[in-house]
Amino acid sequence: MTTRRMKSAPEPSATADPGKPLDGRESQLLLIARKLFASNGFDRTSLRDIAEEAKITKAALYYYFPNKDALYERVVLESLETLVNVVSAAVAEQKTPTDRVLAYMRASADFLDGRRDQWLAGSNAFWQGPQNERRQMAIKLRDTYEKMLRQCIMDGIVTGEFRPVDAGMAGRFLLSTLNHLARWHKPGGRLTAHEVMEQFVSMALYGLVATPAKG
Amino acid sequence: MTTRRMKSAPEPSATADPGKPLDGRESQLLLIARKLFASNGFDRTSLRDIAEEAKITKAALYYYFPNKDALYERVVLESLETLVNVVSAAVAEQKTPTDRVLAYMRASADFLDGRRDQWLAGSNAFWQGPQNERRQMAIKLRDTYEKMLRQCIMDGIVTGEFRPVDAGMAGRFLLSTLNHLARWHKPGGRLTAHEVMEQFVSMALYGLVATPAKG
């Protein structure tokens, strides 16, 4: 059972400004922004907080990020985009619906293990953040992520591999375990998020009840 | 499938002051406090917010609740206490571990349907609130609630009704669906929390996979 510590997406992100290479200071500021959004939420983090943590002036910060909207794009949208890319790549490698659901949940747990601040920054900000087209993009990315899981479940119902459950509800059921995991799981604990997810997804696929008496 | 609109616990609570009967104003203030704690969290609600919402002076509010600690006791502790009482009564009526798990999850979902503000006020405040013996009591009540579910699962493993899973993890697995439900479920939606839970608990007990290939 491996916990992949994933590097930043090697490809330039669609939401990043391709004309502006990522310098060391910019990376550092993004790390700080992620950390603060992850622990305090997007709405409760100010540009001043980020400047103070980075030990630079607000004017220097403005050179990189003129406002919080720019940070929303670089932190929240890029995080969701990476999640969608990583998980869809993992799912695409698998042949059966059961294996695709397993791959989806494992890749998501790996994201939580390897990019915890990005996950938390993305999900904390999801319910906050600006009410504009950037937020619409975030909602669209989250929808893409969730639809991918529903599709795996619907495929499994069609092939007869899964029981004829409500695929939307089954998606919520599986995502509950993941979303809640992000709230209680602490890095450096007894088990990685990946290891916890192995147990959860086995329970979800095969049930707690030993004797199959399908209800 | 019924959604029981439960009344307040008929017995005087262990945490309430038995010498002080609950008058109309006090009930109104508790309703307002629950509502504000539920929507804004405990830490972000001030006594001034509650007085303003109730259209009374802060001095009048102090007559009932001299400080936020007193409100923590009446809102958060009473909510947790009622949850423990209601759920343990439902569990005690059942004979098999499977039925006890079902009863636990259904009674908890009924609590969410019927006492949504109390549930949210209790769980929002759980991570905030005063760092004192009242909070220790809240943690103890929450532990009692969670241990009840673990016990049902351990009983089921012993009788062979459940697979030999990690009972602690299985408890977290089931509670994830419930805790997450409280975050996304909206009252007045297509399904009650109870109806959603019927689907979730069936998936958790019998699994998504149709052909039993116990993993």
Short mmCIF file of C-alpha atoms in Angstrom, two decimals, chain A:
data_model
loop_
_atom_site.label_atom_id
_atom_site.label_comp_id
_atom_site.label_asym_id
_atom_site.label_seq_id
_atom_site.Cartn_x
_atom_site.Cartn_y
_atom_site.Cartn_z
CA MET A 1 0.00 0.00 0.00
CA THR A 2 1.78 3.10 -1.19
CA THR A 3 1.14 6.72 -0.45
CA ARG A 4 2.21 8.55 -3.52
CA ARG A 5 3.56 11.97 -2.73
CA MET A 6 2.55 13.58 -5.99
CA LYS A 7 4.42 16.48 -7.47
CA SER A 8 2.67 19.53 -8.87
CA ALA A 9 1.04 18.88 -12.26
CA PRO A 10 3.88 18.99 -14.78
CA GLU A 11 1.69 20.41 -17.55
CA PRO A 12 0.85 24.11 -17.46
CA SER A 13 -2.64 24.48 -16.02
CA ALA A 14 -5.45 25.87 -18.18
CA THR A 15 -6.19 28.38 -15.44
CA ALA A 16 -2.59 29.56 -15.00
CA ASP A 17 -1.28 32.44 -17.04
CA PRO A 18 1.00 30.67 -19.54
CA GLY A 19 3.01 33.86 -20.15
CA LYS A 20 4.20 34.00 -16.56
CA PRO A 21 6.65 31.31 -15.44
CA LEU A 22 6.28 30.11 -11.84
CA ASP A 23 9.21 31.53 -9.88
CA GLY A 24 10.33 30.50 -6.43
CA ARG A 25 8.58 33.35 -4.69
CA GLU A 26 5.32 32.62 -6.48
CA SER A 27 5.49 28.93 -5.50
CA GLN A 28 6.16 29.94 -1.91
CA LEU A 29 3.17 32.31 -1.90
CA LEU A 30 0.91 29.63 -3.34
CA LEU A 31 2.05 27.17 -0.66
CA ILE A 32 1.26 29.72 2.04
CA ALA A 33 -2.11 30.60 0.51
CA ARG A 34 -3.07 26.91 0.31
CA LYS A 35 -2.03 26.34 3.91
CA LEU A 36 -4.02 29.33 5.19
CA PHE A 37 -7.08 28.57 3.05
CA ALA A 38 -6.88 24.96 4.26
CA SER A 39 -6.75 25.84 7.95
CA ASN A 40 -8.85 29.03 8.12
CA GLY A 41 -11.00 28.91 4.99
CA PHE A 42 -10.94 31.20 1.99
CA ASP A 43 -13.23 33.91 3.40
CA ARG A 44 -11.30 34.17 6.64
CA THR A 45 -7.88 34.56 5.03
CA SER A 46 -6.81 38.04 3.93
CA LEU A 47 -4.04 39.09 1.56
CA ARG A 48 -2.46 40.70 4.64
CA ASP A 49 -2.34 37.28 6.38
CA ILE A 50 -0.51 35.82 3.40
CA ALA A 51 1.95 38.75 3.17
CA GLU A 52 2.67 38.48 6.91
CA GLU A 53 3.27 34.74 6.75
CA ALA A 54 5.58 35.22 3.73
CA LYS A 55 7.33 38.12 5.49
CA ILE A 56 6.87 40.44 2.49
CA THR A 57 4.98 43.69 2.08
CA LYS A 58 1.44 43.77 0.74
CA ALA A 59 2.79 45.69 -2.27
CA ALA A 60 5.19 42.85 -3.06
CA LEU A 61 2.34 40.35 -2.77
CA TYR A 62 0.21 42.42 -5.18
CA TYR A 63 2.89 41.97 -7.83
CA TYR A 64 2.00 38.26 -7.90
CA PHE A 65 -1.64 38.29 -6.85
CA PRO A 66 -3.47 41.60 -7.27
CA ASN A 67 -6.52 40.34 -5.36
CA LYS A 68 -8.10 37.31 -3.73
CA ASP A 69 -9.86 36.36 -6.97
CA ALA A 70 -6.47 35.72 -8.55
CA LEU A 71 -5.60 33.45 -5.63
CA TYR A 72 -8.94 31.67 -5.89
CA GLU A 73 -8.03 30.82 -9.46
CA ARG A 74 -4.54 29.61 -8.68
CA VAL A 75 -5.37 27.72 -5.50
CA VAL A 76 -8.95 26.52 -5.73
CA LEU A 77 -9.40 26.03 -9.47
CA GLU A 78 -5.97 24.49 -10.00
CA SER A 79 -6.56 22.13 -7.09
CA LEU A 80 -9.90 20.94 -8.50
CA GLU A 81 -8.44 20.67 -11.97
CA THR A 82 -5.54 18.53 -10.77
CA LEU A 83 -7.94 16.31 -8.81
CA VAL A 84 -10.09 15.76 -11.92
CA ASN A 85 -7.02 14.99 -14.06
CA VAL A 86 -5.37 12.62 -11.61
CA VAL A 87 -8.56 10.72 -10.82
CA SER A 88 -9.74 10.43 -14.42
CA ALA A 89 -6.32 9.11 -15.47
CA ALA A 90 -6.52 6.44 -12.74
CA VAL A 91 -10.08 5.48 -13.69
CA ALA A 92 -9.24 5.26 -17.42
CA GLU A 93 -6.66 2.54 -16.72
CA GLN A 94 -9.29 0.16 -15.33
CA LYS A 95 -11.57 -2.19 -17.25
CA THR A 96 -14.45 -3.13 -14.92
CA PRO A 97 -16.84 -0.81 -13.06
CA THR A 98 -15.74 -2.26 -9.70
CA ASP A 99 -12.08 -1.60 -10.51
CA ARG A 100 -12.96 1.89 -11.74
CA VAL A 101 -14.75 2.71 -8.48
CA LEU A 102 -11.75 1.35 -6.55
CA ALA A 103 -9.35 3.42 -8.68
CA TYR A 104 -11.48 6.56 -8.22
CA MET A 105 -11.59 6.26 -4.44
CA ARG A 106 -7.91 5.29 -4.13
CA ALA A 107 -6.70 8.11 -6.37
CA SER A 108 -8.84 10.57 -4.41
CA ALA A 109 -7.43 9.30 -1.10
CA ASP A 110 -3.90 9.56 -2.58
CA PHE A 111 -4.66 13.18 -3.43
CA LEU A 112 -5.64 13.74 0.20
CA ASP A 113 -2.43 12.03 1.39
CA GLY A 114 -0.14 13.86 -1.00
CA ARG A 115 -1.82 17.22 -1.42
CA ARG A 116 -3.75 17.68 1.79
CA ASP A 117 -3.64 21.50 1.80
CA GLN A 118 -4.79 21.63 -1.81
CA TRP A 119 -7.69 19.32 -1.06
CA LEU A 120 -8.74 21.29 2.01
CA ALA A 121 -8.22 24.68 0.36
CA GLY A 122 -10.32 23.52 -2.59
CA SER A 123 -13.14 22.09 -0.51
CA ASN A 124 -13.18 24.84 2.15
CA ALA A 125 -13.33 27.51 -0.51
CA PHE A 126 -15.96 25.65 -2.45
CA TRP A 127 -18.75 26.85 -0.20
CA GLN A 128 -17.25 30.32 0.09
CA GLY A 129 -15.34 32.31 -2.48
CA PRO A 130 -16.45 34.86 -5.03
CA GLN A 131 -19.87 34.66 -6.68
CA ASN A 132 -18.56 35.00 -10.20
CA GLU A 133 -17.48 33.03 -13.24
CA ARG A 134 -14.49 31.60 -11.36
CA ARG A 135 -16.85 30.05 -8.87
CA GLN A 136 -18.93 28.73 -11.77
CA MET A 137 -15.76 27.05 -13.05
CA ALA A 138 -15.15 25.53 -9.63
CA ILE A 139 -18.69 24.15 -9.56
CA LYS A 140 -18.24 22.76 -13.07
CA LEU A 141 -15.00 21.02 -12.09
CA ARG A 142 -16.57 19.56 -8.98
CA ASP A 143 -19.51 18.34 -11.08
CA THR A 144 -17.10 16.70 -13.52
CA TYR A 145 -15.39 14.97 -10.61
CA GLU A 146 -18.64 13.70 -9.10
CA LYS A 147 -20.18 12.69 -12.45
CA MET A 148 -17.17 10.48 -13.15
CA LEU A 149 -18.04 8.37 -10.08
CA ARG A 150 -21.75 8.25 -10.94
CA GLN A 151 -20.81 7.05 -14.43
CA CYS A 152 -18.73 4.18 -12.99
CA ILE A 153 -21.71 3.19 -10.83
CA MET A 154 -24.22 3.42 -13.69
CA ASP A 155 -21.94 1.29 -15.85
CA GLY A 156 -21.81 -1.31 -13.09
CA ILE A 157 -25.60 -1.36 -12.77
CA VAL A 158 -25.95 -1.80 -16.54
CA THR A 159 -23.49 -4.71 -16.61
CA GLY A 160 -25.20 -6.27 -13.58
CA GLU A 161 -22.01 -6.00 -11.53
CA PHE A 162 -23.74 -3.64 -9.07
CA ARG A 163 -27.16 -3.88 -7.49
CA PRO A 164 -29.78 -1.58 -9.08
CA VAL A 165 -29.26 1.27 -6.60
CA ASP A 166 -29.88 4.95 -7.28
CA ALA A 167 -26.54 5.88 -8.87
CA GLY A 168 -26.72 9.48 -7.62
CA MET A 169 -27.29 8.30 -4.06
CA ALA A 170 -24.54 5.69 -4.35
CA GLY A 171 -22.19 8.45 -5.52
CA ARG A 172 -23.08 10.59 -2.52
CA PHE A 173 -22.67 7.55 -0.28
CA LEU A 174 -19.11 6.93 -1.51
CA LEU A 175 -18.18 10.61 -1.55
CA SER A 176 -19.42 10.98 2.05
CA THR A 177 -16.70 8.65 3.25
CA LEU A 178 -14.10 10.65 1.32
CA ASN A 179 -15.31 14.10 2.32
CA HIS A 180 -15.61 13.10 5.93
CA LEU A 181 -12.17 11.48 5.84
CA ALA A 182 -10.70 14.87 4.90
CA ARG A 183 -12.21 16.25 8.09
CA TRP A 184 -11.07 13.68 10.62
CA HIS A 185 -7.95 12.10 9.13
CA LYS A 186 -4.70 13.56 10.41
CA PRO A 187 -1.47 13.17 8.44
CA GLY A 188 1.12 11.11 10.27
CA GLY A 189 -1.52 9.02 11.98
CA ARG A 190 -1.66 5.23 12.25
CA LEU A 191 -3.07 4.81 8.75
CA THR A 192 -2.74 6.89 5.58
CA ALA A 193 -5.93 8.16 3.93
CA HIS A 194 -5.23 5.54 1.24
CA GLU A 195 -5.17 2.76 3.82
CA VAL A 196 -8.40 3.95 5.46
CA MET A 197 -10.01 4.18 2.03
CA GLU A 198 -9.06 0.57 1.25
CA GLN A 199 -11.19 -0.49 4.21
CA PHE A 200 -14.05 1.91 3.46
CA VAL A 201 -14.33 1.00 -0.20
CA SER A 202 -14.30 -2.72 0.60
CA MET A 203 -17.17 -2.16 3.06
CA ALA A 204 -19.05 -0.07 0.48
CA LEU A 205 -18.60 -2.60 -2.33
CA TYR A 206 -19.10 -5.83 -0.37
CA GLY A 207 -21.17 -4.68 2.61
CA LEU A 208 -20.83 -5.27 6.33
CA VAL A 209 -23.21 -8.21 6.38
CA ALA A 210 -21.45 -11.56 5.95
CA THR A 211 -24.33 -13.66 4.66
CA PRO A 212 -25.59 -12.16 1.43
CA ALA A 213 -29.26 -11.39 2.00
CA LYS A 214 -29.60 -8.55 -0.46
CA GLY A 215 -32.03 -6.00 0.97
#
